[in-house]
Amino acid sequence: MSKDEGDIKKRIEKLKDQINYHNYRYYVLDSPEISDAEYDRLFDELVELEKKHPKFVTPDSPTQRVGAPPLTEFKTVPHSIPMLSLNKALTGDEFLDFHRRVKELSGVSEKKIEYTAELKFDGLAVELVYRNGKLAQGSTRGDGFIGEDITLNLKTIKTIPLRLLKRKAKVPDLLEVRGEVIMSKSEFEKLNREREKKEEPLFANPRNAAAGSVRQLDSKITASRPLYMYAYGIGRFEGIKLNSHSEALQYLKDLGLNVNPHQKLCKNTLEVIEFYQNILKIREKLDCEIDGIVVKMNDFKLQEKIGELSRSPRWAVAWKFPAQQQTTVVEDIRVNIGRTGAVTPVAILRAVRVGGVVVSRATLHNEDEMRKKDVRIKDTVLVQRAGDVIPEVVKVITSKRTGKEKVFKMPERCPVCGSKVERLLGEAVHRCTGIACPAQIKENMYHFVSKGAMNVDGLGFKLLEQMLDKELIKDPADLYFLKKEDIMKMDRMGDKLAENILGAIKKSKKPDLPHLIYALGIRNVGEHLATILAKEFNSINNLKNKTKEKLTAVREIGPIVAESIYNFFHDEKNLKVLEKLKKGGLKFPKMKVEVKKNPLSKKTFVLTGALESFTRDEAKKIIEDMGGRVSSSVSKNTDFVLVGKEPGSKLDKAKSLKVKTIDENEFKKLIGK
Ligand code: IVH
């Protein structure tokens, strides 16, 4: 090799290292250090050099991520240490059973048993083999002993390093990394929308989409799919020392692998239970699908001591979340009349537990949805309940049909008030046209007292129903004229309860403006728009008199919403109720204007390095919410450079321009945290 060639090779190696590092910052840490343009420059230079000197192209070059020519079949790969499966615990008791067994088998005192708790991802298990820091092979789990060689496909996934980072940890001679390839929920939905447009078959769920994308003979297809990998464990390793699972996870992180931040080293079962409950609470908000948590004994020596039984380790357990889907039978289909008169078909179900809650009704949304899914009375269906969302029918299990199922026809008359039911042109919903429909009034009342609105504690649907039936109330304002003897007329009412309800009604007399606007039940005005209207118009009086033009001038208010607001305040009946509310003692508030001076207002920030308590996007959002701006490069006009761990060149630039730099703690003080 000539000296020139030697220099070129060195430059290529340097570029690969740099690009690899910036890839990690961008894809794994979500915290880039350089601009996209700077990244592109490095990448282009590497492409150029490799084009001129093809003999220096190596399989671990970042230019080799784009996919290779299709294969005719996958080769098989034996796993040197079998990839085991996990035993399940379906309840807290079953988890405690697992712990009891662990205690007995390990023979150590309870205090010595620590667990790591992490997410149980719903994707495809894979293994990556790194030799001397370079990705040598990637495979599927297969039957646990032998998998398929999907190296070319895995190389297209950006969160899989082609070479391990040397900056923080000693690179091992050999390391087998285990983890899960997943597709995020949002990317899954996007992909399916695109496939629908192209009339391609849809994927049933993110797991199938991920598995289908990874097991492609043409790696270019894999490259076109938005996949991630989370590393959750190791197989064989040589040339390093690791004593526990938590150490291994930290080590993987240091090597540039993507380790999910939701994991915890737990000192006892209580901490595990707490982790389980916390994750269950945020499950819906996570962008990746999970079906539980995985609890692993932390100490490798103890793991080894208690070993495995029939292909599952005895030191780990998958503690699953309650299933969010179940099958059941549609006993009947009825309609529900909403507060705006919307007539919604509802499936009355044979009661079934879904996600830990008994479900006996599921919305069918509207006639078109019901027809599209072809739900009929007596059908066996798959129902789903996600978080606080109303249960819905996912699909009909058509193989269970007997021929006795009945198609439901939308009613022509409202089953409650007998008025005509209409479906306007271009609308998906049917509406009851009765202006005094008791069903609508009931729903409206219920909305008025509900949590995001006036928040009258203890006044549930059943009680309101009785009050309306007994004609104690006809509209929301009547609530403020109720006396104790009125409430005592309700079934099963006691002294104390009546007083509590009166107290709650009284307490609701001083609402803040957004809650009051929301409570009015103006069509198309949800909690978010109610807050915007409150901030913009400052009082009901002011909002009441606005023209449609004035209303549409507000950001986020379109002509349809403006029309609803205008119509609401130009309806005699509504104005009367407003007057009556006032007479009943309800205070009509003004919006409190925040006078607190904001230290971030109009200030320009530049971020560099990784932050501990926030992702880059979170920090950006905080700054912007407080009226500041985030810029990508440092200039004289920058007010603050927020410096995290391993800052980049921006810190040098800030110093040379004498721009004020702050660290994460100072930033927290600034934002009042
Ligand atoms: S550890 C011996 N950790 O669950 C330990 N597995 O039934 C075996 N999985 O196919 C795996 N998230 O793909 C482990 N945080 C996690 C996991 C996880 C998902 C999957 C894995 C495997 C199955 C085991």
XYZ file of C-alpha atoms and ligand atoms in Angstrom:
697
model
C 0.000 0.000 0.000
C 1.457 3.392 -0.951
C 1.631 6.195 1.554
C -1.244 7.958 -0.188
C -3.388 4.881 0.018
C -2.481 4.498 3.659
C -3.708 8.046 4.308
C -6.923 7.401 2.420
C -7.572 4.257 4.402
C -6.987 6.158 7.623
C -9.346 8.921 6.550
C -12.005 6.347 5.644
C -11.654 4.697 9.055
C -11.944 8.058 10.795
C -15.056 8.940 8.809
C -16.654 5.592 9.640
C -16.018 6.155 13.330
C -17.391 9.671 13.220
C -20.498 8.742 11.245
C -21.070 5.775 13.495
C -20.902 8.031 16.550
C -23.253 10.620 15.092
C -25.645 7.896 14.059
C -25.739 6.786 17.689
C -26.346 10.356 18.877
C -29.157 10.766 16.401
C -30.956 7.413 16.451
C -30.230 6.013 19.883
C -29.831 9.074 22.098
C -32.199 11.234 20.059
C -29.724 14.005 20.712
C -27.688 14.938 17.624
C -24.560 16.939 18.057
C -24.125 18.158 14.533
C -26.547 19.501 11.971
C -27.991 17.276 9.270
C -25.928 19.174 6.714
C -22.701 18.488 8.578
C -23.654 14.819 8.823
C -24.395 14.680 5.105
C -20.993 16.195 4.355
C -19.216 13.438 6.278
C -21.363 10.784 4.644
C -20.850 12.155 1.131
C -17.124 12.291 1.636
C -17.106 8.628 2.653
C -19.271 7.621 -0.322
C -16.930 9.504 -2.646
C -13.769 7.922 -1.206
C -15.260 4.430 -1.267
C -16.340 4.909 -4.869
C -12.786 5.777 -5.862
C -11.249 3.052 -3.708
C -13.718 0.140 -3.623
C -11.182 -2.154 -2.021
C -11.546 -0.191 1.216
C -15.294 -0.793 1.451
C -15.956 -2.964 4.515
C -19.215 -4.611 5.589
C -19.381 -2.380 8.665
C -19.255 0.854 6.665
C -22.317 3.057 7.249
C -22.717 3.203 3.468
C -23.611 -0.491 3.556
C -26.875 -0.011 5.440
C -29.063 0.544 2.414
C -29.748 -3.092 1.569
C -28.039 -5.680 -0.599
C -29.167 -7.806 -3.581
C -31.962 -10.235 -2.663
C -31.178 -13.700 -1.331
C -32.854 -16.886 -2.494
C -33.029 -18.276 1.021
C -31.772 -17.605 4.534
C -28.863 -19.609 5.840
C -29.335 -21.198 9.233
C -27.299 -20.137 12.254
C -26.893 -22.148 15.434
C -27.000 -20.104 18.661
C -23.991 -20.914 20.787
C -26.073 -20.390 23.910
C -29.745 -21.243 23.313
C -32.141 -18.294 23.204
C -34.588 -19.324 25.891
C -38.195 -18.369 26.315
C -39.787 -16.960 29.438
C -42.264 -18.363 31.911
C -45.295 -16.195 32.424
C -46.928 -14.697 35.466
C -50.437 -13.421 34.809
C -51.164 -11.937 38.227
C -49.337 -10.371 41.136
C -49.755 -13.617 43.054
C -48.094 -15.555 40.274
C -45.213 -13.105 40.315
C -44.839 -13.658 44.072
C -44.897 -17.428 43.452
C -42.001 -16.925 41.078
C -40.142 -14.972 43.766
C -40.784 -17.687 46.346
C -39.297 -20.316 44.025
C -36.288 -18.110 43.318
C -35.733 -17.709 47.042
C -35.915 -21.418 47.715
C -33.699 -22.436 44.813
C -31.028 -19.826 45.369
C -30.792 -20.522 49.078
C -29.674 -16.984 49.879
C -31.367 -14.551 52.206
C -34.101 -12.392 50.703
C -31.945 -9.293 51.108
C -29.446 -10.622 48.593
C -32.005 -11.038 45.835
C -32.180 -8.106 43.460
C -34.178 -7.967 40.236
C -33.921 -5.882 37.136
C -37.308 -5.009 35.754
C -37.679 -3.968 32.143
C -40.261 -3.796 29.367
C -41.465 -6.873 27.555
C -41.366 -5.763 23.944
C -43.729 -7.236 21.424
C -41.576 -7.731 18.359
C -39.100 -10.232 16.979
C -36.201 -11.598 19.047
C -32.787 -11.373 17.384
C -29.150 -11.960 18.174
C -26.219 -9.850 17.009
C -22.677 -11.165 17.094
C -19.880 -8.593 17.390
C -16.320 -9.710 16.755
C -13.620 -7.239 17.705
C -16.267 -4.548 17.896
C -17.695 -5.157 14.434
C -21.090 -6.579 13.585
C -20.290 -10.009 12.166
C -23.663 -11.697 12.118
C -27.304 -11.197 12.968
C -29.943 -13.888 13.295
C -33.509 -14.584 14.318
C -34.296 -16.564 17.442
C -35.811 -19.381 15.380
C -36.547 -22.351 17.606
C -34.110 -21.045 20.201
C -31.272 -23.318 19.057
C -31.083 -22.533 15.365
C -32.139 -19.274 13.771
C -31.954 -17.666 10.346
C -29.109 -15.491 9.142
C -30.648 -12.045 8.612
C -27.406 -10.055 8.853
C -28.081 -8.006 5.711
C -31.515 -7.021 6.965
C -30.430 -6.127 10.467
C -27.666 -3.938 9.070
C -30.306 -1.628 7.602
C -31.679 -0.835 11.089
C -30.199 2.442 12.250
C -30.259 1.686 15.980
C -28.040 -1.353 15.411
C -24.404 -0.224 15.460
C -22.264 -1.678 12.707
C -19.285 -1.131 14.985
C -19.331 -0.681 18.733
C -18.433 2.652 20.316
C -15.029 2.798 21.921
C -15.510 6.066 23.765
C -16.941 4.829 27.037
C -16.184 1.156 27.384
C -13.642 -1.473 26.517
C -14.675 -3.132 23.290
C -14.977 -6.903 23.824
C -13.276 -9.499 21.636
C -16.596 -11.230 21.260
C -20.063 -10.192 22.304
C -23.465 -11.660 21.522
C -26.208 -9.104 21.983
C -29.823 -10.119 22.309
C -32.795 -7.918 21.784
C -36.058 -7.257 20.078
C -36.716 -5.653 16.711
C -39.880 -3.599 16.879
C -41.896 -1.112 14.887
C -43.305 1.836 16.821
C -47.075 2.235 16.990
C -46.988 5.553 15.147
C -44.736 4.257 12.364
C -46.914 1.158 12.087
C -50.000 3.273 11.554
C -48.210 5.436 9.006
C -46.998 2.373 7.123
C -50.492 0.887 7.041
C -51.970 4.167 5.799
C -49.468 4.156 2.945
C -50.230 0.508 2.186
C -53.941 1.214 2.166
C -53.393 3.938 -0.434
C -51.395 1.543 -2.580
C -54.030 -1.154 -2.045
C -51.473 -3.454 -0.446
C -52.518 -5.859 2.337
C -52.403 -4.272 5.806
C -50.371 -5.571 8.747
C -52.477 -6.717 11.673
C -50.274 -5.141 14.367
C -46.800 -3.639 14.909
C -45.380 -7.038 15.849
C -46.393 -8.647 12.566
C -45.175 -5.614 10.666
C -41.774 -5.808 12.376
C -41.436 -9.564 11.907
C -42.593 -9.366 8.289
C -40.143 -6.582 7.562
C -37.138 -8.305 9.083
C -37.689 -11.682 7.465
C -37.418 -10.390 3.904
C -35.096 -11.983 1.389
C -34.706 -8.546 -0.169
C -32.983 -6.378 2.423
C -33.944 -3.257 0.465
C -37.504 -3.842 1.649
C -36.285 -4.048 5.241
C -34.319 -0.844 4.693
C -37.510 0.946 3.646
C -39.328 0.007 6.872
C -39.052 2.045 10.073
C -37.577 -0.473 12.502
C -35.806 -0.166 15.860
C -33.963 -2.587 18.004
C -33.909 -2.625 21.794
C -31.076 -4.617 23.343
C -32.128 -6.488 26.505
C -29.457 -9.057 27.164
C -26.272 -10.835 26.202
C -25.196 -14.294 25.162
C -21.530 -15.234 25.024
C -18.854 -12.642 25.749
C -15.069 -12.742 25.749
C -12.391 -10.324 26.868
C -14.533 -8.465 29.421
C -15.923 -9.066 32.897
C -19.587 -8.647 33.766
C -21.199 -9.643 37.054
C -24.832 -8.742 36.722
C -27.612 -8.020 34.304
C -27.802 -4.343 35.232
C -24.065 -4.072 34.568
C -24.576 -5.770 31.218
C -27.343 -3.332 30.244
C -25.174 -0.359 31.166
C -22.309 -1.880 29.201
C -24.515 -2.365 26.140
C -25.576 1.258 26.449
C -21.966 2.403 26.628
C -21.176 0.434 23.494
C -23.814 2.399 21.614
C -26.638 -0.120 21.646
C -30.186 1.036 22.113
C -31.288 0.119 25.632
C -34.762 1.219 26.628
C -34.659 3.775 29.467
C -37.651 2.195 31.206
C -35.817 -0.286 33.413
C -35.059 -0.448 37.070
C -32.786 -2.272 39.431
C -35.197 -3.342 42.182
C -34.056 -4.195 45.701
C -37.186 -6.155 46.551
C -40.507 -7.362 45.207
C -42.265 -4.185 46.326
C -40.110 -2.169 43.976
C -40.888 -4.604 41.169
C -44.616 -4.261 41.829
C -44.277 -0.505 41.814
C -42.444 -0.668 38.459
C -45.180 -2.917 37.039
C -47.881 -0.494 38.119
C -46.053 2.550 36.811
C -45.503 0.964 33.419
C -49.108 -0.212 33.248
C -50.141 3.396 33.783
C -47.981 4.798 30.979
C -48.385 1.811 28.672
C -50.726 3.628 26.288
C -48.422 6.605 26.027
C -45.395 4.536 25.034
C -44.823 4.466 21.311
C -43.790 0.825 21.349
C -46.136 -2.048 21.953
C -45.420 -4.004 25.142
C -47.352 -6.833 26.712
C -45.883 -6.806 30.187
C -42.617 -6.499 32.046
C -39.706 -8.917 32.312
C -38.204 -9.468 35.737
C -34.707 -10.956 35.873
C -32.571 -11.894 38.821
C -29.719 -9.438 38.643
C -26.719 -11.416 39.861
C -25.185 -13.626 37.140
C -23.787 -16.091 39.706
C -27.219 -16.605 41.247
C -28.746 -16.908 37.759
C -26.321 -19.679 37.026
C -26.978 -21.347 40.340
C -30.690 -21.746 39.816
C -30.421 -22.467 36.082
C -33.201 -23.389 33.737
C -35.970 -25.904 33.318
C -37.341 -27.059 29.960
C -36.068 -24.150 27.868
C -37.044 -21.348 30.247
C -34.748 -19.866 32.850
C -35.930 -20.155 36.438
C -34.357 -16.783 37.236
C -36.616 -14.705 35.009
C -40.318 -14.242 34.443
C -42.530 -12.332 32.027
C -45.190 -10.633 34.145
C -47.851 -9.955 31.571
C -50.372 -7.136 31.513
C -54.056 -8.031 31.347
C -54.988 -8.772 27.721
C -56.523 -5.806 25.954
C -58.477 -7.946 23.523
C -60.998 -10.714 24.149
C -63.660 -12.515 22.191
C -67.298 -12.430 23.200
C -70.793 -12.488 21.715
C -72.904 -9.534 20.596
C -76.193 -10.171 22.406
C -77.906 -7.195 20.847
C -77.295 -3.917 19.059
C -78.975 -0.770 20.346
C -78.492 2.926 19.827
C -77.326 5.549 22.256
C -78.411 9.195 21.905
C -75.600 11.627 22.680
C -75.859 15.180 23.938
C -75.736 16.587 20.416
C -78.374 14.121 19.281
C -75.865 11.778 17.630
C -77.380 8.319 17.320
C -74.569 5.819 17.919
C -74.966 2.076 17.437
C -73.717 0.176 20.481
C -73.039 -3.555 20.760
C -74.485 -5.090 23.927
C -71.984 -7.794 24.799
C -71.938 -10.940 26.852
C -69.883 -9.563 29.771
C -66.167 -10.293 29.486
C -63.024 -9.134 31.293
C -60.764 -7.031 29.071
C -57.657 -5.284 30.349
C -58.735 -6.033 33.921
C -62.206 -4.469 33.572
C -65.597 -6.070 32.867
C -66.913 -4.901 29.522
C -70.545 -5.308 28.512
C -70.955 -2.673 25.802
C -68.785 -1.549 22.919
C -69.303 1.340 20.567
C -69.783 0.611 16.877
C -69.148 4.332 16.148
C -71.609 4.859 13.284
C -73.538 3.089 10.578
C -70.665 3.034 8.074
C -68.220 1.581 10.591
C -70.744 -1.054 11.622
C -71.284 -2.022 7.975
C -67.579 -2.002 7.176
C -66.886 -4.435 10.011
C -70.180 -6.172 9.206
C -71.110 -6.616 12.857
C -74.413 -8.474 13.313
C -76.494 -9.429 16.345
C -75.271 -12.808 17.728
C -71.877 -12.479 16.045
C -68.766 -13.581 17.920
C -66.444 -10.593 17.965
C -63.017 -9.506 19.112
C -63.320 -6.558 21.508
C -60.567 -4.228 22.559
C -60.114 -1.855 25.421
C -57.085 0.411 25.457
C -56.496 2.581 28.535
C -59.372 4.933 29.182
C -60.699 4.582 25.672
C -64.271 3.293 25.264
C -64.284 -0.430 24.366
C -64.709 -1.142 20.682
C -65.299 -4.063 18.380
C -62.138 -4.834 16.414
C -63.532 -7.470 14.075
C -66.035 -10.243 13.628
C -64.823 -13.820 13.933
C -66.660 -14.881 10.797
C -65.686 -18.530 11.145
C -68.033 -18.678 14.155
C -71.090 -17.621 12.152
C -74.040 -20.018 12.179
C -76.315 -18.175 9.762
C -78.627 -17.042 12.564
C -76.944 -13.636 12.908
C -79.084 -10.569 12.252
C -78.108 -7.349 10.506
C -79.054 -4.239 12.510
C -80.892 -1.385 10.805
C -80.492 2.160 12.112
C -83.841 3.358 13.541
C -85.878 5.940 11.635
C -87.236 7.418 14.853
C -85.428 8.239 18.099
C -86.191 5.430 20.554
C -86.347 7.978 23.386
C -88.407 10.903 22.086
C -89.861 9.519 18.861
C -88.545 12.381 16.702
C -87.227 11.639 13.238
C -83.652 10.429 12.926
C -81.734 12.042 10.082
C -78.415 11.491 8.439
C -77.262 14.645 6.704
C -75.477 14.486 3.403
C -71.731 14.118 3.876
C -72.050 13.286 7.581
C -71.214 9.919 9.066
C -73.561 10.300 12.031
C -77.293 9.948 12.362
C -78.957 12.573 14.542
C -82.157 12.750 16.533
C -83.941 15.919 15.387
C -85.957 16.357 18.602
C -85.000 19.626 20.291
C -86.346 18.542 23.661
C -85.162 14.946 23.463
C -84.747 13.764 27.079
C -81.814 11.576 26.070
C -79.934 14.586 24.753
C -80.764 16.620 27.832
C -79.542 13.813 30.058
C -76.236 13.528 28.232
C -75.856 17.270 28.269
C -76.413 17.382 32.008
C -73.954 14.574 32.517
C -71.388 16.436 30.458
C -71.975 19.596 32.498
C -71.171 17.959 35.838
C -68.362 15.727 34.509
C -64.734 15.851 35.532
C -63.172 18.113 32.888
C -66.219 20.423 33.155
C -67.840 21.622 36.423
C -66.534 18.564 38.235
C -69.447 17.993 40.604
C -68.280 15.058 42.692
C -70.768 12.300 43.464
C -73.385 13.292 40.897
C -73.386 10.267 38.620
C -75.465 9.343 35.606
C -78.061 7.359 37.575
C -78.750 10.213 39.993
C -79.079 12.760 37.193
C -81.429 10.412 35.401
C -83.668 10.246 38.473
C -83.610 13.986 38.996
C -84.660 14.505 35.387
C -87.333 11.822 35.573
C -88.737 13.329 38.773
C -88.563 16.734 37.043
C -86.461 18.245 39.788
C -84.179 19.601 37.093
C -84.708 20.437 33.442
C -81.400 22.071 32.569
C -77.958 22.484 34.175
C -78.877 25.736 35.901
C -81.585 24.006 37.922
C -78.841 22.204 39.840
C -77.992 25.443 41.624
C -81.538 25.786 42.972
C -81.757 22.285 44.463
C -82.499 22.004 48.161
C -81.687 19.208 50.519
C -85.271 18.010 50.639
C -85.221 17.680 46.824
C -82.173 15.481 46.897
C -83.651 13.413 49.737
C -86.382 12.345 47.295
C -83.862 10.214 45.384
C -83.822 6.439 45.871
C -81.471 5.153 48.540
C -80.489 8.666 49.567
C -79.117 9.371 53.016
C -78.564 12.550 54.963
C -74.820 12.523 54.628
C -74.784 11.755 50.909
C -77.320 14.500 50.189
C -75.156 16.975 52.048
C -72.075 15.869 50.183
C -73.820 16.365 46.864
C -75.063 19.804 47.866
C -71.546 20.637 48.982
C -70.110 19.516 45.653
C -72.655 21.591 43.731
C -71.801 24.609 45.855
C -68.106 24.061 45.306
C -68.637 24.093 41.557
C -70.011 27.627 41.681
C -66.573 29.093 41.218
C -65.217 27.483 38.059
C -62.306 28.774 36.085
C -63.050 29.999 32.605
C -61.794 27.063 30.493
C -63.811 24.568 32.558
C -66.932 26.692 32.330
C -66.674 27.090 28.550
C -66.143 23.350 28.173
C -69.075 22.611 30.488
C -71.476 24.580 28.306
C -71.268 21.736 25.817
C -70.881 23.876 22.713
C -70.707 21.466 19.810
C -67.135 20.838 18.590
C -65.568 22.620 21.576
C -63.546 20.142 23.616
C -61.250 20.840 26.550
C -58.392 22.026 24.377
C -60.417 24.549 22.374
C -62.160 25.709 25.553
C -58.766 26.700 26.954
C -57.830 28.492 23.767
C -61.110 30.411 23.734
C -60.676 31.334 27.395
C -57.175 32.681 26.811
C -58.221 34.578 23.733
C -61.509 36.116 24.869
C -61.050 36.292 28.602
C -64.728 36.035 29.619
C -68.048 34.499 28.580
C -69.454 37.972 28.014
C -66.743 38.824 25.570
C -66.887 35.480 23.769
C -70.660 35.677 23.515
C -70.644 38.729 21.271
C -68.005 37.704 18.769
C -68.782 37.494 15.077
C -67.823 34.397 13.108
C -65.019 36.379 11.478
C -63.555 37.352 14.855
C -63.772 33.738 15.951
C -62.061 32.277 12.888
C -59.259 34.795 13.322
C -58.092 32.701 16.285
C -55.529 30.058 15.462
C -57.027 26.557 15.614
C -60.614 27.839 15.188
C -61.997 26.941 11.771
C -65.352 27.875 10.203
C -67.195 24.826 11.578
C -66.204 25.514 15.183
C -66.869 29.244 14.735
C -70.347 28.423 13.446
C -71.055 26.179 16.470
C -69.910 28.849 18.925
C -71.877 31.563 17.178
C -75.027 29.453 17.015
C -74.708 28.484 20.659
C -74.689 32.082 21.845
C -77.494 33.075 19.479
C -79.898 30.481 20.757
C -82.524 31.981 23.073
C -82.697 28.823 25.175
C -78.990 28.822 25.845
C -78.960 32.499 26.795
C -81.765 31.844 29.267
C -79.785 29.021 30.850
C -76.770 31.335 31.159
C -78.915 33.934 32.911
C -80.349 31.299 35.197
C -76.861 30.019 36.053
C -75.959 33.508 37.168
C -79.092 33.795 39.292
C -78.290 30.434 40.849
C -75.044 31.931 42.137
C -72.555 30.674 39.554
C -69.632 33.047 39.262
C -68.689 33.947 35.689
C -64.929 34.155 35.891
C -62.378 36.152 33.976
C -59.297 34.424 32.637
C -56.379 34.919 34.976
C -53.599 36.518 33.019
C -50.217 35.200 33.988
C -48.153 38.157 35.034
C -45.155 36.211 36.236
C -42.125 37.372 34.339
C -40.699 34.552 32.353
C -36.905 34.305 32.149
C -37.038 32.291 28.920
C -39.306 34.635 27.041
C -37.799 35.707 23.695
C -34.466 34.060 24.555
C -32.584 31.960 22.027
C -31.102 28.659 23.137
C -28.690 26.238 21.521
C -28.442 22.705 22.911
C -25.325 20.572 22.848
C -24.558 17.210 24.427
C -26.856 14.737 26.105
C -29.145 15.817 28.942
C -30.030 13.503 31.784
C -33.545 14.519 32.761
C -34.895 15.435 29.340
C -34.648 14.280 25.776
C -33.679 16.964 23.332
C -37.270 17.241 22.137
C -38.557 17.650 25.686
C -36.061 20.416 26.440
C -37.008 22.109 23.194
C -40.682 21.925 24.035
C -40.139 23.391 27.509
C -38.174 26.293 26.071
C -40.740 26.963 23.389
C -43.674 26.645 25.770
C -42.042 29.317 27.917
C -41.686 31.638 24.979
C -38.081 30.914 24.028
C -36.570 29.665 20.791
C -34.156 26.862 19.996
C -31.628 27.316 17.265
C -29.260 24.727 15.810
C -26.135 26.850 15.657
C -24.377 29.258 17.979
C -24.073 32.899 16.959
C -23.668 36.284 18.619
C -27.448 36.379 19.012
C -27.582 33.201 21.066
C -28.594 33.928 24.661
C -27.802 30.577 26.251
C -25.977 27.430 25.238
C -27.326 24.537 27.286
C -24.454 22.117 27.757
C -25.097 18.425 28.447
C -22.764 15.447 28.691
C -20.160 15.088 25.935
C -20.855 18.426 24.331
C -19.856 18.984 20.725
C -18.139 21.782 18.874
C -20.960 24.137 19.792
C -19.467 24.552 23.243
C -16.155 25.737 21.757
C -17.992 28.138 19.535
C -19.984 29.485 22.494
C -16.756 30.049 24.401
C -15.105 31.812 21.506
C -18.126 34.097 21.030
C -18.423 34.583 24.819
C -22.019 33.343 24.790
C -23.376 32.381 28.211
C -23.312 28.629 28.811
C -25.460 26.852 31.401
C -25.520 23.261 32.581
C -28.551 21.086 33.156
C -28.957 22.130 36.799
C -28.851 25.811 35.966
C -31.384 25.163 33.230
C -33.684 23.440 35.712
C -33.434 26.436 38.034
C -34.237 28.739 35.147
C -37.414 26.846 34.307
C -38.355 26.625 37.970
C -37.924 22.877 38.382
S -35.124 -11.924 27.993
C -33.879 -15.862 29.180
N -36.124 -9.516 27.941
O -39.863 -12.499 25.120
C -34.381 -14.560 28.822
N -37.054 -11.163 26.494
O -40.463 -15.484 25.986
C -35.085 -14.555 27.542
N -38.862 -10.338 25.071
O -38.785 -14.202 22.440
C -35.382 -13.288 26.956
N -38.837 -8.271 25.813
O -38.165 -11.820 22.304
C -36.183 -10.762 27.439
N -36.915 -7.325 27.992
C -36.955 -8.575 27.488
C -37.878 -8.937 26.481
C -37.895 -10.256 26.018
C -39.400 -9.122 24.958
C -39.288 -11.533 24.291
C -38.157 -12.233 23.616
C -38.469 -13.707 23.677
C -39.659 -13.765 24.554
C -39.364 -14.752 25.665
